[in-house]
């Protein structure tokens, strides 16, 4: 729903109740802040206590949860449903990254990356779908990665596998949940977040010659959550400064 505020500026998410995972920092935080400015009530879900500070600053609702724990996710979504009296949208922004060759990365670390990035996205989505189905039009946006579209960098096998899984999970969900729930993925390149520390130099290989700001990724997520993208589902939107073709 769009509605102008007192200054006459149209707010694209007025009345929407949206869960953002990974809201304590990075892309998740930028998304929570932008969505609140656009009129949404945002549930900030994160295992990091800093999510409470973000929620308080934007008038949202903080929920501590481990997205890799099915029971904890169910508890958290039930709390949000009770507090907000419904859920209209979900942004799965929680994720981790670690580098290492296929020979050297410990299996436990490989599993952790898959567990957080792919299984965590699945578990939150699984818990939210019954609540999202109660509305005529709901949205899910999953944060994948340019690595999930074109894994051409060494020592990122686990991360690329997890994010490639998120891309195809999003497409499969779009087919399964349409037309009532639209599901899309955003695939960022390098973003100026704590997760990208030490990797900024690789942006020289991008057409834009720089890393992205978190708010630039949040704007793409806003597009896929708002009515501006009402005929878009199953998309994997590269927001990567030209990495995918350069």
Tab-separated table of C-alpha atoms in Angstrom, residues 5 33 50 61 117 171 221 237:
chain	number	residue	atom	x	y	z
A	5	UNK	CA	3.144	11.327	4.521
A	33	UNK	CA	15.722	1.404	8.584
A	50	UNK	CA	22.258	-5.005	18.662
A	61	UNK	CA	9.932	-4.843	17.328
A	117	UNK	CA	22.747	-19.126	4.715
A	171	UNK	CA	12.790	-19.684	-7.716
A	221	UNK	CA	14.915	-5.051	-1.621
A	237	UNK	CA	18.216	-9.525	-9.273
